[in-house]
Amino acid sequence: MSESTNAPTSNDSDEPCAIVLAAGKGTRMKSALPKVLCQVVDRAMIHFVLDALEKAGVKRQIIVVGYEADAVKKELSTRGGNIEYALQEEQLGTGHAVQICRSALVNQTGPTIVVAGDSPLIQATSLKKCLDHFRETKPALLLGTLEKDNPEGLGRIVRDASGAFTGIVEHKDASDAELKINEVNMSTYFFNTPDLLDALTKLSNDNAQNEYYLTDTAKLLCQAGRPVEAIPVLQPCESLSINNTDELKQVDETMRSMGYA
């Protein structure tokens, strides 16, 4: 279900748009707030994600809301800009979150970026590098990745002997050789929109969690013979995730040391 405000005109559909995943509760945050409204540097973390997108030139932003949707909308109501909302009534995975945005993407001819709303250290410079590369090579999907000394728990980027992307393997499914890979997926996606819409129709929830995973689009596009690329241009700070209060504190301290405050 999609609820749109400031819907795009035909003139700006060639520009990039972003889908920001912001529906989660964040049960380990020890807060009744939606996860994206937990604060870093005295501000709801989602603002930093939207700021980075704007600085990278991504003006149209579709926010996927779910838990306490009205609270997220109220927090963002002061921003202005071209914000739209899509309501994810059931949280059935990242792929499902993007699936409910399909109607908002029908006229979108420019690239569609998908990022997490709980990644306040996402950098505008990294987004811009990915966008520039996407425009130059025009793949079906470009993954912004990073090389991490300790990739524990993260999906590995698998390449063939020539260095071309062949897939993402989750940590729990990785072989001993794959566990030695330090290039990781950080859920920063740049899609050719028609390819995204096509892949979304083919997603399956045939897995242990019965969820639809956005990472599966990479495999589906590769199987369809569509070009998928990954470039390790994300910065070390972008590897910091927020899944509990300790990590929230670490990100807050890191951001203050970087001059966010």
mmCIF file of N, CA, C and O in Angstrom, residues 19-29 34-40 44-50 53 63-64 94 114-122 186-188 237-244 247-248 251 255:
data_model
loop_
_atom_site.group_PDB
_atom_site.id
_atom_site.type_symbol
_atom_site.label_atom_id
_atom_site.label_comp_id
_atom_site.label_asym_id
_atom_site.label_seq_id
_atom_site.Cartn_x
_atom_site.Cartn_y
_atom_site.Cartn_z
ATOM 1 N N ILE A 19 14.262 4.855 -1.892
ATOM 2 C CA ILE A 19 13.366 4.175 -0.957
ATOM 3 C C ILE A 19 14.143 3.995 0.336
ATOM 4 O O ILE A 19 15.235 3.420 0.343
ATOM 5 N N VAL A 20 13.583 4.517 1.422
ATOM 6 C CA VAL A 20 14.250 4.455 2.722
ATOM 7 C C VAL A 20 13.448 3.523 3.626
ATOM 8 O O VAL A 20 12.270 3.776 3.904
ATOM 9 N N LEU A 21 14.075 2.444 4.056
ATOM 10 C CA LEU A 21 13.386 1.431 4.859
ATOM 11 C C LEU A 21 13.337 1.883 6.321
ATOM 12 O O LEU A 21 14.365 2.015 6.979
ATOM 13 N N ALA A 22 12.110 2.133 6.802
ATOM 14 C CA ALA A 22 11.959 2.736 8.128
ATOM 15 C C ALA A 22 10.758 2.176 8.877
ATOM 16 O O ALA A 22 10.125 2.878 9.666
ATOM 17 N N ALA A 23 10.432 0.895 8.636
ATOM 18 C CA ALA A 23 9.206 0.333 9.209
ATOM 19 C C ALA A 23 9.431 -0.424 10.510
ATOM 20 O O ALA A 23 8.470 -0.783 11.185
ATOM 21 N N GLY A 24 10.682 -0.650 10.870
ATOM 22 C CA GLY A 24 10.968 -1.553 11.982
ATOM 23 C C GLY A 24 10.761 -0.966 13.359
ATOM 24 O O GLY A 24 10.837 0.242 13.570
ATOM 25 N N LYS A 25 10.533 -1.874 14.305
ATOM 26 C CA LYS A 25 10.334 -1.484 15.703
ATOM 27 C C LYS A 25 11.657 -1.327 16.439
ATOM 28 O O LYS A 25 11.801 -0.430 17.267
ATOM 29 N N GLY A 26 12.613 -2.185 16.152
ATOM 30 C CA GLY A 26 13.892 -2.115 16.862
ATOM 31 C C GLY A 26 13.757 -2.552 18.301
ATOM 32 O O GLY A 26 14.034 -1.788 19.231
ATOM 33 N N THR A 27 13.327 -3.786 18.509
ATOM 34 C CA THR A 27 13.007 -4.254 19.855
ATOM 35 C C THR A 27 14.205 -4.243 20.800
ATOM 36 O O THR A 27 14.037 -4.171 22.012
ATOM 37 N N ARG A 28 15.418 -4.316 20.249
ATOM 38 C CA ARG A 28 16.610 -4.338 21.121
ATOM 39 C C ARG A 28 17.095 -2.943 21.504
ATOM 40 O O ARG A 28 18.109 -2.806 22.189
ATOM 41 N N MET A 29 16.357 -1.919 21.091
ATOM 42 C CA MET A 29 16.766 -0.551 21.397
ATOM 43 C C MET A 29 16.272 -0.091 22.770
ATOM 44 O O MET A 29 16.586 1.011 23.217
ATOM 45 N N PRO A 34 9.838 3.964 17.231
ATOM 46 C CA PRO A 34 10.332 3.267 16.039
ATOM 47 C C PRO A 34 11.846 3.413 16.011
ATOM 48 O O PRO A 34 12.396 4.450 16.421
ATOM 49 N N LYS A 35 12.534 2.396 15.509
ATOM 50 C CA LYS A 35 13.986 2.402 15.557
ATOM 51 C C LYS A 35 14.581 3.656 14.922
ATOM 52 O O LYS A 35 15.519 4.257 15.450
ATOM 53 N N VAL A 36 14.026 4.087 13.774
ATOM 54 C CA VAL A 36 14.620 5.218 13.058
ATOM 55 C C VAL A 36 14.447 6.543 13.793
ATOM 56 O O VAL A 36 15.078 7.542 13.422
ATOM 57 N N LEU A 37 13.612 6.557 14.831
ATOM 58 C CA LEU A 37 13.445 7.790 15.609
ATOM 59 C C LEU A 37 14.326 7.820 16.852
ATOM 60 O O LEU A 37 14.367 8.841 17.557
ATOM 61 N N CYS A 38 15.031 6.724 17.135
ATOM 62 C CA CYS A 38 16.013 6.773 18.228
ATOM 63 C C CYS A 38 17.090 7.785 17.845
ATOM 64 O O CYS A 38 17.466 7.911 16.680
ATOM 65 N N GLN A 39 17.580 8.506 18.832
ATOM 66 C CA GLN A 39 18.419 9.662 18.535
ATOM 67 C C GLN A 39 19.915 9.362 18.563
ATOM 68 O O GLN A 39 20.404 8.601 19.403
ATOM 69 N N VAL A 40 20.618 9.975 17.616
ATOM 70 C CA VAL A 40 22.064 10.098 17.654
ATOM 71 C C VAL A 40 22.362 11.580 17.471
ATOM 72 O O VAL A 40 21.680 12.278 16.706
ATOM 73 N N ALA A 44 16.750 12.441 15.616
ATOM 74 C CA ALA A 44 16.309 11.137 15.113
ATOM 75 C C ALA A 44 17.239 10.681 13.992
ATOM 76 O O ALA A 44 17.541 11.433 13.060
ATOM 77 N N MET A 45 17.701 9.416 14.071
ATOM 78 C CA MET A 45 18.756 8.958 13.157
ATOM 79 C C MET A 45 18.354 9.036 11.692
ATOM 80 O O MET A 45 19.207 9.242 10.821
ATOM 81 N N ILE A 46 17.076 8.913 11.359
ATOM 82 C CA ILE A 46 16.664 8.911 9.954
ATOM 83 C C ILE A 46 16.968 10.244 9.270
ATOM 84 O O ILE A 46 17.194 10.284 8.061
ATOM 85 N N HIS A 47 17.015 11.333 10.042
ATOM 86 C CA HIS A 47 17.301 12.640 9.431
ATOM 87 C C HIS A 47 18.662 12.640 8.740
ATOM 88 O O HIS A 47 18.825 13.253 7.672
ATOM 89 N N PHE A 48 19.634 11.953 9.327
ATOM 90 C CA PHE A 48 20.982 11.949 8.747
ATOM 91 C C PHE A 48 21.008 11.181 7.427
ATOM 92 O O PHE A 48 21.764 11.531 6.515
ATOM 93 N N VAL A 49 20.174 10.141 7.328
ATOM 94 C CA VAL A 49 20.061 9.386 6.078
ATOM 95 C C VAL A 49 19.462 10.281 4.987
ATOM 96 O O VAL A 49 19.979 10.356 3.860
ATOM 97 N N LEU A 50 18.384 10.977 5.322
ATOM 98 C CA LEU A 50 17.724 11.850 4.347
ATOM 99 C C LEU A 50 18.613 13.027 3.973
ATOM 100 O O LEU A 50 18.637 13.448 2.802
ATOM 101 N N LEU A 53 21.139 11.769 1.402
ATOM 102 C CA LEU A 53 20.502 11.610 0.090
ATOM 103 C C LEU A 53 20.325 12.960 -0.595
ATOM 104 O O LEU A 53 20.617 13.113 -1.789
ATOM 105 N N ILE A 63 9.503 6.940 1.919
ATOM 106 C CA ILE A 63 9.804 6.367 3.233
ATOM 107 C C ILE A 63 8.837 5.218 3.492
ATOM 108 O O ILE A 63 7.615 5.416 3.501
ATOM 109 N N VAL A 64 9.385 4.022 3.706
ATOM 110 C CA VAL A 64 8.545 2.877 4.046
ATOM 111 C C VAL A 64 8.357 2.872 5.558
ATOM 112 O O VAL A 64 9.319 2.713 6.315
ATOM 113 N N THR A 94 12.846 -7.222 3.707
ATOM 114 C CA THR A 94 13.266 -6.032 2.964
ATOM 115 C C THR A 94 12.709 -6.026 1.541
ATOM 116 O O THR A 94 12.374 -4.979 0.995
ATOM 117 N N VAL A 114 17.948 2.148 -2.800
ATOM 118 C CA VAL A 114 17.330 1.611 -1.592
ATOM 119 C C VAL A 114 18.373 1.617 -0.481
ATOM 120 O O VAL A 114 19.467 1.063 -0.638
ATOM 121 N N VAL A 115 18.025 2.270 0.625
ATOM 122 C CA VAL A 115 18.930 2.346 1.775
ATOM 123 C C VAL A 115 18.129 2.128 3.055
ATOM 124 O O VAL A 115 16.896 2.211 3.063
ATOM 125 N N ALA A 116 18.839 1.877 4.134
ATOM 126 C CA ALA A 116 18.215 1.670 5.433
ATOM 127 C C ALA A 116 18.090 2.987 6.190
ATOM 128 O O ALA A 116 19.020 3.793 6.199
ATOM 129 N N GLY A 117 16.943 3.169 6.826
ATOM 130 C CA GLY A 117 16.726 4.397 7.590
ATOM 131 C C GLY A 117 17.468 4.427 8.911
ATOM 132 O O GLY A 117 17.495 5.468 9.579
ATOM 133 N N ASP A 118 18.086 3.292 9.293
ATOM 134 C CA ASP A 118 18.818 3.239 10.563
ATOM 135 C C ASP A 118 20.327 3.233 10.328
ATOM 136 O O ASP A 118 21.080 2.644 11.095
ATOM 137 N N SER A 119 20.756 3.886 9.245
ATOM 138 C CA SER A 119 22.182 3.979 8.920
ATOM 139 C C SER A 119 22.616 5.443 8.868
ATOM 140 O O SER A 119 22.916 5.979 7.794
ATOM 141 N N PRO A 120 22.651 6.112 10.026
ATOM 142 C CA PRO A 120 22.909 7.559 10.018
ATOM 143 C C PRO A 120 24.290 7.960 9.552
ATOM 144 O O PRO A 120 24.518 9.132 9.248
ATOM 145 N N LEU A 121 25.221 6.998 9.468
ATOM 146 C CA LEU A 121 26.571 7.331 9.013
ATOM 147 C C LEU A 121 26.749 7.142 7.508
ATOM 148 O O LEU A 121 27.869 7.241 7.001
ATOM 149 N N ILE A 122 25.661 6.923 6.799
ATOM 150 C CA ILE A 122 25.750 6.875 5.346
ATOM 151 C C ILE A 122 26.270 8.220 4.848
ATOM 152 O O ILE A 122 25.897 9.278 5.362
ATOM 153 N N MET A 186 26.424 -3.877 2.277
ATOM 154 C CA MET A 186 25.952 -2.964 3.319
ATOM 155 C C MET A 186 24.554 -2.423 3.009
ATOM 156 O O MET A 186 24.156 -1.380 3.494
ATOM 157 N N SER A 187 23.794 -3.174 2.212
ATOM 158 C CA SER A 187 22.389 -2.814 1.922
ATOM 159 C C SER A 187 22.262 -1.415 1.337
ATOM 160 O O SER A 187 21.406 -0.618 1.750
ATOM 161 N N THR A 188 23.126 -1.119 0.387
ATOM 162 C CA THR A 188 23.088 0.159 -0.331
ATOM 163 C C THR A 188 22.965 -0.182 -1.812
ATOM 164 O O THR A 188 23.935 -0.594 -2.445
ATOM 165 N N CYS A 237 33.356 4.234 8.282
ATOM 166 C CA CYS A 237 32.312 4.639 9.232
ATOM 167 C C CYS A 237 30.949 4.088 8.840
ATOM 168 O O CYS A 237 30.079 3.873 9.698
ATOM 169 N N GLU A 238 30.761 3.816 7.540
ATOM 170 C CA GLU A 238 29.467 3.322 7.070
ATOM 171 C C GLU A 238 29.231 1.860 7.424
ATOM 172 O O GLU A 238 28.134 1.334 7.216
ATOM 173 N N SER A 239 30.240 1.212 7.978
ATOM 174 C CA SER A 239 30.076 -0.179 8.401
ATOM 175 C C SER A 239 29.444 -0.275 9.785
ATOM 176 O O SER A 239 29.052 -1.366 10.212
ATOM 177 N N LEU A 240 29.330 0.846 10.476
ATOM 178 C CA LEU A 240 28.781 0.823 11.833
ATOM 179 C C LEU A 240 27.263 0.732 11.775
ATOM 180 O O LEU A 240 26.589 1.616 11.262
ATOM 181 N N SER A 241 26.726 -0.356 12.316
ATOM 182 C CA SER A 241 25.280 -0.561 12.318
ATOM 183 C C SER A 241 24.732 -0.309 13.721
ATOM 184 O O SER A 241 25.473 -0.257 14.705
ATOM 185 N N ILE A 242 23.416 -0.141 13.779
ATOM 186 C CA ILE A 242 22.758 0.110 15.064
ATOM 187 C C ILE A 242 21.691 -0.954 15.272
ATOM 188 O O ILE A 242 20.632 -0.923 14.643
ATOM 189 N N ASN A 243 21.996 -1.909 16.149
ATOM 190 C CA ASN A 243 21.042 -2.971 16.453
ATOM 191 C C ASN A 243 20.688 -3.060 17.929
ATOM 192 O O ASN A 243 19.792 -3.804 18.309
ATOM 193 N N ASN A 244 21.416 -2.309 18.762
ATOM 194 C CA ASN A 244 21.140 -2.328 20.200
ATOM 195 C C ASN A 244 21.646 -1.014 20.805
ATOM 196 O O ASN A 244 22.223 -0.170 20.102
ATOM 197 N N GLU A 247 25.460 -0.217 20.448
ATOM 198 C CA GLU A 247 25.841 0.249 19.115
ATOM 199 C C GLU A 247 25.325 1.661 18.863
ATOM 200 O O GLU A 247 25.980 2.458 18.187
ATOM 201 N N LEU A 248 24.167 1.972 19.430
ATOM 202 C CA LEU A 248 23.637 3.334 19.324
ATOM 203 C C LEU A 248 24.610 4.322 19.968
ATOM 204 O O LEU A 248 24.926 5.380 19.400
ATOM 205 N N VAL A 251 27.787 4.695 17.751
ATOM 206 C CA VAL A 251 27.558 5.540 16.579
ATOM 207 C C VAL A 251 27.446 6.993 16.987
ATOM 208 O O VAL A 251 27.986 7.891 16.323
ATOM 209 N N MET A 255 29.912 9.825 15.550
ATOM 210 C CA MET A 255 29.408 10.977 14.821
ATOM 211 C C MET A 255 29.850 12.289 15.470
ATOM 212 O O MET A 255 30.185 13.254 14.790
#
